[in-house]
Coordinates of C-alpha atoms and ligand atoms in Angstrom, one line a residue:
M478 CA 7.9 4.3 7.8
Q479 CA 7.3 0.7 9.0
P480 CA 3.5 0.1 9.2
S481 CA 2.4 -0.5 12.7
P482 CA 0.2 -3.7 12.9
S483 CA -1.9 -2.2 15.7
R484 CA -3.5 0.3 13.4
L485 CA -5.7 -2.4 11.9
V486 CA -7.2 -5.2 13.9
I487 CA -8.2 -8.3 11.9
T488 CA -11.4 -10.0 12.9
P489 CA -11.8 -13.0 10.5
S490 CA -15.2 -13.4 8.8
A491 CA -17.3 -16.3 10.2
T492 CA -19.0 -16.6 6.8
A493 CA -15.9 -16.6 4.5
L494 CA -16.6 -18.7 1.4
N495 CA -14.9 -22.1 1.2
D496 CA -12.6 -23.0 -1.7
G497 CA -15.3 -24.5 -3.9
A498 CA -17.8 -21.6 -3.4
R499 CA -15.1 -19.0 -4.1
A500 CA -13.9 -20.8 -7.2
E501 CA -17.5 -20.9 -8.4
R502 CA -17.9 -17.1 -7.7
M503 CA -14.6 -16.5 -9.6
S504 CA -15.3 -18.7 -12.5
K505 CA -17.1 -16.2 -14.8
L506 CA -15.6 -12.8 -13.8
S507 CA -17.1 -9.6 -15.1
F508 CA -16.6 -6.2 -13.4
G509 CA -17.9 -5.2 -10.0
R510 CA -20.3 -8.0 -9.2
A511 CA -18.3 -10.3 -6.8
F512 CA -16.8 -9.2 -3.5
T513 CA -14.3 -10.8 -1.3
D514 CA -14.9 -12.0 2.3
H515 CA -13.5 -9.0 4.2
M516 CA -13.3 -5.2 4.1
A517 CA -11.2 -2.6 5.9
V518 CA -12.9 0.2 7.8
I519 CA -11.3 3.1 9.6
A520 CA -13.3 5.8 11.4
Y521 CA -12.3 9.4 11.7
R522 CA -13.5 11.4 14.7
D523 CA -12.2 13.9 17.2
G524 CA -9.8 15.1 14.6
A525 CA -8.0 11.8 14.2
W526 CA -8.1 8.5 12.4
Q527 CA -9.0 5.8 14.9
Q528 CA -8.0 2.2 15.2
G529 CA -9.0 0.4 12.0
E530 CA -10.5 -3.0 11.5
I531 CA -10.5 -5.7 8.8
K532 CA -13.7 -7.6 9.2
A533 CA -16.4 -9.5 7.3
Y534 CA -17.6 -7.7 4.1
G535 CA -21.1 -6.5 4.7
P536 CA -23.6 -3.6 5.0
L537 CA -22.6 -0.4 6.7
M538 CA -24.8 1.1 9.5
L539 CA -25.3 4.8 8.7
D540 CA -27.3 7.6 10.5
P541 CA -29.9 8.7 8.0
S542 CA -28.9 12.4 8.6
C543 CA -25.2 11.9 7.6
S544 CA -24.1 14.4 4.9
S545 CA -22.7 11.8 2.5
L546 CA -26.4 10.8 1.9
H547 CA -27.6 14.3 1.4
Y548 CA -24.9 16.6 0.2
G549 CA -22.5 14.1 -1.3
Q550 CA -19.5 14.4 0.8
A551 CA -18.2 11.1 -0.6
I552 CA -15.1 10.2 -2.6
F553 CA -13.6 7.0 -4.0
E554 CA -10.7 5.4 -5.8
G555 CA -9.9 2.3 -7.8
F556 CA -6.7 0.4 -8.2
K557 CA -5.8 -3.2 -9.0
A558 CA -3.8 -6.1 -7.5
F559 CA -2.3 -8.6 -9.9
A560 CA -1.1 -12.2 -9.5
Q561 CA 2.7 -12.3 -10.2
P562 CA 4.8 -15.0 -11.9
D563 CA 6.6 -15.8 -8.6
G564 CA 3.3 -16.6 -6.9
G565 CA 3.1 -13.2 -5.2
V566 CA 0.7 -10.4 -5.6
A567 CA 1.5 -6.8 -6.5
T568 CA -0.6 -3.6 -6.8
F569 CA -0.2 -1.0 -9.6
R570 CA 0.8 2.5 -8.4
P571 CA -1.3 2.4 -5.3
E572 CA 0.6 5.4 -3.9
A573 CA -0.7 7.4 -6.8
N574 CA -4.2 6.5 -5.8
A575 CA -3.5 7.4 -2.2
A576 CA -2.3 10.8 -3.3
R577 CA -5.3 11.4 -5.6
F578 CA -7.6 10.2 -2.8
N579 CA -6.2 13.0 -0.6
R580 CA -6.6 15.6 -3.4
S581 CA -10.2 14.6 -3.8
A582 CA -10.6 14.7 0.0
A583 CA -9.2 18.2 0.1
R584 CA -11.6 19.4 -2.7
L585 CA -14.6 18.1 -0.7
A586 CA -13.4 19.5 2.6
M587 CA -12.7 16.0 4.0
P588 CA -9.7 15.0 6.1
A589 CA -6.6 13.5 4.5
L590 CA -5.9 9.8 5.1
P591 CA -2.1 9.3 5.7
P592 CA -0.9 7.5 2.5
D593 CA 1.0 5.0 4.5
L594 CA -2.3 4.0 6.3
F595 CA -4.0 3.7 2.9
L596 CA -1.2 1.4 1.7
E597 CA -1.1 -0.5 5.0
A598 CA -4.9 -1.2 4.8
A599 CA -4.6 -2.3 1.2
D600 CA -1.7 -4.6 1.8
A601 CA -3.3 -6.1 4.9
L602 CA -6.6 -6.7 3.1
I603 CA -5.1 -8.1 -0.1
D604 CA -2.8 -10.3 1.9
L605 CA -5.8 -11.8 3.7
E606 CA -7.7 -12.2 0.4
R607 CA -4.8 -13.6 -1.7
K608 CA -7.0 -16.5 -2.8
W609 CA -9.4 -13.9 -4.4
V610 CA -6.7 -12.6 -6.7
P611 CA -7.5 -14.1 -10.2
Q612 CA -4.7 -15.7 -12.1
Q613 CA -5.6 -15.0 -15.8
I614 CA -4.0 -12.1 -17.8
G615 CA -6.5 -9.3 -17.9
E616 CA -8.0 -10.3 -14.6
S617 CA -7.2 -8.7 -11.2
L618 CA -8.5 -8.0 -7.8
Y619 CA -10.0 -4.5 -8.2
M620 CA -9.7 -2.5 -5.0
R621 CA -12.3 0.1 -4.1
P622 CA -11.4 2.6 -1.3
L623 CA -13.9 5.2 -0.4
M624 CA -14.6 7.9 2.2
I625 CA -18.0 9.1 3.4
A626 CA -19.1 11.7 5.9
T627 CA -20.9 10.0 8.8
D628 CA -21.8 12.4 11.6
P629 CA -25.5 12.9 12.3
F630 CA -26.2 16.5 11.3
L631 CA -28.3 18.2 8.7
G632 CA -26.5 21.5 8.4
V633 CA -24.5 22.1 5.3
R634 CA -20.9 22.2 6.5
P635 CA -18.0 19.8 6.4
A636 CA -18.7 16.8 8.6
S637 CA -16.6 16.1 11.6
E638 CA -16.8 12.3 11.4
Y639 CA -15.9 10.1 8.4
L640 CA -15.5 6.5 7.5
F641 CA -12.8 5.1 5.2
V642 CA -13.8 1.8 3.7
L643 CA -11.8 -0.5 1.4
F644 CA -13.0 -3.6 -0.2
G645 CA -12.0 -5.9 -3.1
S646 CA -13.8 -7.3 -6.1
P647 CA -12.3 -9.9 -8.4
A648 CA -12.6 -8.5 -11.9
G649 CA -12.5 -9.5 -15.5
A650 CA -13.2 -7.3 -18.5
Y651 CA -15.1 -4.0 -17.7
F652 CA -17.0 -4.1 -21.0
P653 CA -19.1 -7.3 -21.4
K654 CA -18.0 -7.8 -25.0
G655 CA -14.3 -7.9 -23.9
V656 CA -11.5 -6.0 -25.9
K657 CA -13.7 -4.9 -28.8
P658 CA -14.0 -1.3 -30.0
V659 CA -16.7 0.6 -28.3
T660 CA -19.0 3.2 -29.8
V661 CA -19.1 6.6 -28.1
W662 CA -21.6 9.4 -28.0
I663 CA -20.4 13.0 -27.9
S664 CA -22.6 14.7 -25.4
E665 CA -23.8 18.2 -26.3
D666 CA -26.8 18.4 -23.9
F667 CA -24.9 17.8 -20.7
V668 CA -21.5 18.8 -19.2
R669 CA -19.5 16.8 -16.7
A670 CA -17.4 19.5 -15.1
A671 CA -16.9 23.3 -15.3
P672 CA -13.8 25.3 -14.4
G673 CA -13.6 25.6 -10.6
G674 CA -15.9 22.6 -10.1
T675 CA -15.1 19.1 -9.0
G676 CA -14.0 17.6 -12.3
E677 CA -10.5 16.5 -11.2
A678 CA -11.8 15.0 -8.0
K679 CA -13.1 11.5 -7.8
C680 CA -16.2 12.4 -5.9
A681 CA -19.5 10.5 -6.0
G682 CA -21.5 13.4 -7.4
N683 CA -19.6 13.6 -10.6
Y684 CA -20.8 10.1 -11.4
A685 CA -24.4 10.6 -10.3
A686 CA -24.5 13.7 -12.6
S687 CA -23.1 11.6 -15.5
L688 CA -25.8 8.9 -15.5
V689 CA -28.5 10.7 -17.5
A690 CA -25.9 11.5 -20.3
Q691 CA -24.7 7.9 -20.2
A692 CA -28.4 6.8 -20.6
Q693 CA -28.7 9.2 -23.6
A694 CA -25.6 7.7 -25.1
E695 CA -27.1 4.2 -24.8
Q696 CA -30.4 5.4 -26.3
K697 CA -28.3 6.5 -29.3
G698 CA -26.8 3.0 -29.6
C699 CA -23.5 3.9 -27.9
D700 CA -21.5 2.3 -25.1
Q701 CA -20.1 5.4 -23.5
V702 CA -20.5 9.2 -23.4
V703 CA -17.7 11.6 -24.4
W704 CA -17.6 14.9 -22.5
L705 CA -16.7 18.2 -23.9
D706 CA -15.4 21.3 -22.1
A707 CA -18.2 23.2 -20.4
V708 CA -17.2 26.7 -21.6
E709 CA -16.6 26.5 -25.4
R710 CA -18.3 23.1 -25.7
Q711 CA -15.9 22.0 -28.4
Y712 CA -12.8 20.5 -26.7
V713 CA -12.8 16.8 -25.9
E714 CA -12.3 16.1 -22.2
E715 CA -12.8 12.5 -21.3
M716 CA -15.3 9.6 -21.2
G717 CA -17.6 8.3 -18.4
G718 CA -14.9 6.6 -16.4
M719 CA -11.9 6.8 -18.7
N720 CA -9.4 9.2 -20.3
L721 CA -9.1 9.4 -24.0
F722 CA -6.1 9.0 -26.4
F723 CA -5.8 9.8 -30.1
V724 CA -3.1 8.1 -32.2
Y725 CA -1.5 9.9 -35.1
Q726 CA 0.7 8.2 -37.7
Q727 CA 2.5 10.5 -40.1
G728 CA 5.7 10.1 -42.0
G729 CA 6.7 7.0 -40.1
R730 CA 6.2 8.7 -36.7
T731 CA 3.6 7.6 -34.2
T732 CA 2.3 10.2 -31.7
I733 CA -0.3 9.7 -29.0
V734 CA -2.3 12.7 -27.9
T735 CA -4.5 13.1 -24.8
P736 CA -6.4 16.1 -23.6
E737 CA -4.3 18.2 -21.3
L738 CA -5.2 18.4 -17.6
T739 CA -7.2 21.6 -17.2
G740 CA -8.7 21.0 -13.8
T741 CA -12.0 19.7 -15.3
L742 CA -10.9 16.1 -16.1
L743 CA -9.7 13.3 -13.9
P744 CA -5.9 13.0 -13.9
G745 CA -6.0 9.3 -14.7
I746 CA -3.2 7.1 -13.4
T747 CA -3.5 4.9 -16.5
R748 CA -3.3 8.0 -18.6
D749 CA -0.1 9.1 -16.9
S750 CA 1.4 5.6 -17.2
L751 CA 0.6 5.4 -20.9
L752 CA 2.2 8.8 -21.6
Q753 CA 5.4 7.2 -20.2
I754 CA 5.0 3.7 -21.8
A755 CA 4.4 5.3 -25.2
R756 CA 7.7 7.1 -24.9
D757 CA 9.4 3.8 -23.8
L758 CA 8.0 2.2 -26.9
G759 CA 9.4 5.0 -29.1
Y760 CA 6.2 6.9 -29.7
A761 CA 5.9 10.6 -29.1
A762 CA 3.3 11.6 -26.5
E763 CA 1.6 14.9 -26.2
E764 CA -0.9 16.5 -23.8
R765 CA -3.0 19.2 -25.6
R766 CA -6.4 20.4 -26.3
L767 CA -8.2 18.7 -29.2
S768 CA -11.5 20.0 -30.6
V769 CA -14.3 17.9 -32.1
A770 CA -13.7 19.7 -35.4
Q771 CA -10.0 18.8 -35.3
W772 CA -10.9 15.2 -34.4
R773 CA -13.2 15.0 -37.5
A774 CA -10.6 16.7 -39.8
D775 CA -7.8 14.4 -38.6
I776 CA -9.9 11.3 -39.2
A777 CA -10.9 12.6 -42.6
S778 CA -7.3 13.3 -43.6
G779 CA -6.1 9.9 -42.3
A780 CA -3.6 11.5 -39.9
M781 CA -5.5 10.2 -36.9
T782 CA -5.5 6.4 -37.1
E783 CA -6.8 5.1 -33.8
V784 CA -8.6 6.3 -30.7
F785 CA -8.7 4.5 -27.4
A786 CA -10.0 5.0 -23.8
C787 CA -8.1 4.0 -20.7
G788 CA -8.7 3.7 -17.0
T789 CA -8.0 1.3 -14.2
A790 CA -11.3 -0.6 -14.6
A791 CA -11.4 -0.5 -18.4
V792 CA -7.6 -0.9 -19.0
I793 CA -7.4 0.1 -22.6
T794 CA -10.4 0.0 -24.8
P795 CA -10.4 0.8 -28.5
V796 CA -13.0 3.3 -29.8
G797 CA -14.3 2.2 -33.1
H798 CA -17.2 4.5 -33.8
V799 CA -18.1 8.0 -32.7
K800 CA -21.6 9.5 -32.9
A801 CA -22.8 13.0 -32.3
N802 CA -25.7 15.2 -33.3
G803 CA -25.2 15.5 -37.0
F804 CA -22.3 13.2 -37.8
E805 CA -20.7 9.8 -37.3
L806 CA -17.1 8.7 -37.6
T807 CA -15.6 5.3 -38.0
I808 CA -12.1 4.8 -36.8
N809 CA -9.7 2.2 -38.1
H810 CA -12.6 0.4 -39.8
G811 CA -14.1 -0.2 -36.4
E812 CA -11.2 -2.6 -35.6
N813 CA -8.7 -2.8 -32.7
G814 CA -5.6 -0.7 -33.7
S815 CA -2.0 -1.9 -33.6
V816 CA -0.7 1.0 -31.5
T817 CA -3.7 0.6 -29.0
M818 CA -3.0 -3.1 -28.7
A819 CA 0.8 -2.6 -28.3
L820 CA 0.2 -0.1 -25.5
R821 CA -2.3 -2.5 -23.9
E822 CA 0.1 -5.4 -24.0
A823 CA 2.9 -3.3 -22.6
L824 CA 0.7 -2.1 -19.7
L825 CA -0.7 -5.5 -18.9
G826 CA 2.8 -7.0 -19.2
I827 CA 4.1 -4.6 -16.5
Q828 CA 1.1 -5.3 -14.3
H829 CA 1.3 -9.0 -14.6
G830 CA 5.0 -9.1 -14.1
S831 CA 6.0 -10.3 -17.6
V832 CA 7.5 -7.0 -18.7
A833 CA 10.3 -5.3 -16.7
D834 CA 8.9 -2.6 -14.3
T835 CA 11.4 0.0 -15.1
H836 CA 9.5 2.9 -13.5
G837 CA 9.0 1.2 -10.1
W838 CA 5.2 1.1 -10.5
M839 CA 4.5 -2.3 -9.0
H840 CA 4.1 -2.5 -5.2
T841 CA 4.6 -6.0 -3.8
V842 CA 2.0 -7.0 -1.3
A843 CA 4.0 -8.3 1.6
G844 CA 3.0 -11.6 3.2
K845 CA 2.7 -11.9 7.0
Ligands
PLP1566 N1 -11.8 9.6 -15.8 C1 -12.8 9.2 -15.0 C2 -14.0 10.1 -14.9 C3 -12.7 8.1 -14.2 O1 -13.6 7.7 -13.3 C4 -11.5 7.3 -14.3 C5 -11.4 6.1 -13.5 O2 -10.8 6.1 -12.5 C6 -10.5 7.7 -15.2 C7 -10.7 8.8 -16.0 C8 -9.2 6.9 -15.3 O3 -8.4 7.1 -14.2 P1 -7.4 5.9 -13.7 O4 -6.6 5.6 -14.9 O5 -6.7 6.5 -12.6 O6 -8.3 4.8 -13.3
COI1567 C1 -11.8 3.0 -12.3 O1 -11.4 2.8 -13.4 O2 -11.2 2.6 -11.2 C2 -13.1 3.7 -12.1 O3 -13.3 4.2 -11.0 C3 -14.0 3.9 -13.2 C4 -15.4 3.5 -13.0 C5 -15.6 2.1 -12.6 C6 -16.1 4.6 -12.3

């Protein structure tokens, strides 16, 4: 369907940064600290999405009684726009984010946003903010869509009014130390998601509930928390904002393994892409349960040679050390592994347009 331009009115920001100020803001990129000049907002009321607007990035006005502030009717997504060799800009699998956004919305009793409107808003905003798309490999314009309940009412029931917001943030490495192995803490005191809960939705509450476990991980000298299943408390699920992969090398064969989707972990789009890229590179790829005991045994036997985490923001990050109550593991001598780095290079190559996009994952942002 051809996007209808009238669905989003553009009101240019009166305070957009000039070239020099923007270059300064983009000179030392980390993750999530700089924001572009504009944002897209689309309100939902009377059972329908209203005329949207792209306007100056800035604070939102919310009624203090709205249920997103009290009961957490709030979801979000994350995807990236990359500078391409031909001077254009392309986003990585944004339709997959649009689909997951609507699955999260359904789980939180929120209205679906038509995927073509999600994509239209993203393309229109990115097109307007082209100068904010960084040029270096590993850098991107990280796009953050979100939806919150906005109607003024204190009762606990699905709201009838919502706001969709989309903004961009030029991004460098997620971890301040760059592509260096992280140390992870296996959480036994806290769980992230139980069967029937919201683990596979990208809802705000999942992240609020993770913070105390993340703080505990940091107290233990770790960068990130690893979550276990809530029932048996022995199967590895995922990390704070990333999925996990385990690399096996046996008899000349390389296999990557990631925990299967049980409903309690986020079905990562990077995870899904890497299962495919691994097969393209000639590796075997499996989705199955992996217990902590098996993890320890496979490291001890030498069968498991690398572990890495992956996600939109973090791309691929090697895991070098694992800590838990009662034991510690070192993986691949605490160094970046060759399979991890080959997958990272292949993924970034597709995203930056230097490797053929054989699966049709890149979405070119059309110019006006
Ligand atoms: N798991 C969690 C809890 C996340 O927040 C994310 C990030 O979005 C991921 C996994 C990775 O998902 P994706 O690759 O779609 O970014
Ligand atoms: C992402 O990778 O897009 C995420 O949402 C992870 C994290 C920043 C919450």
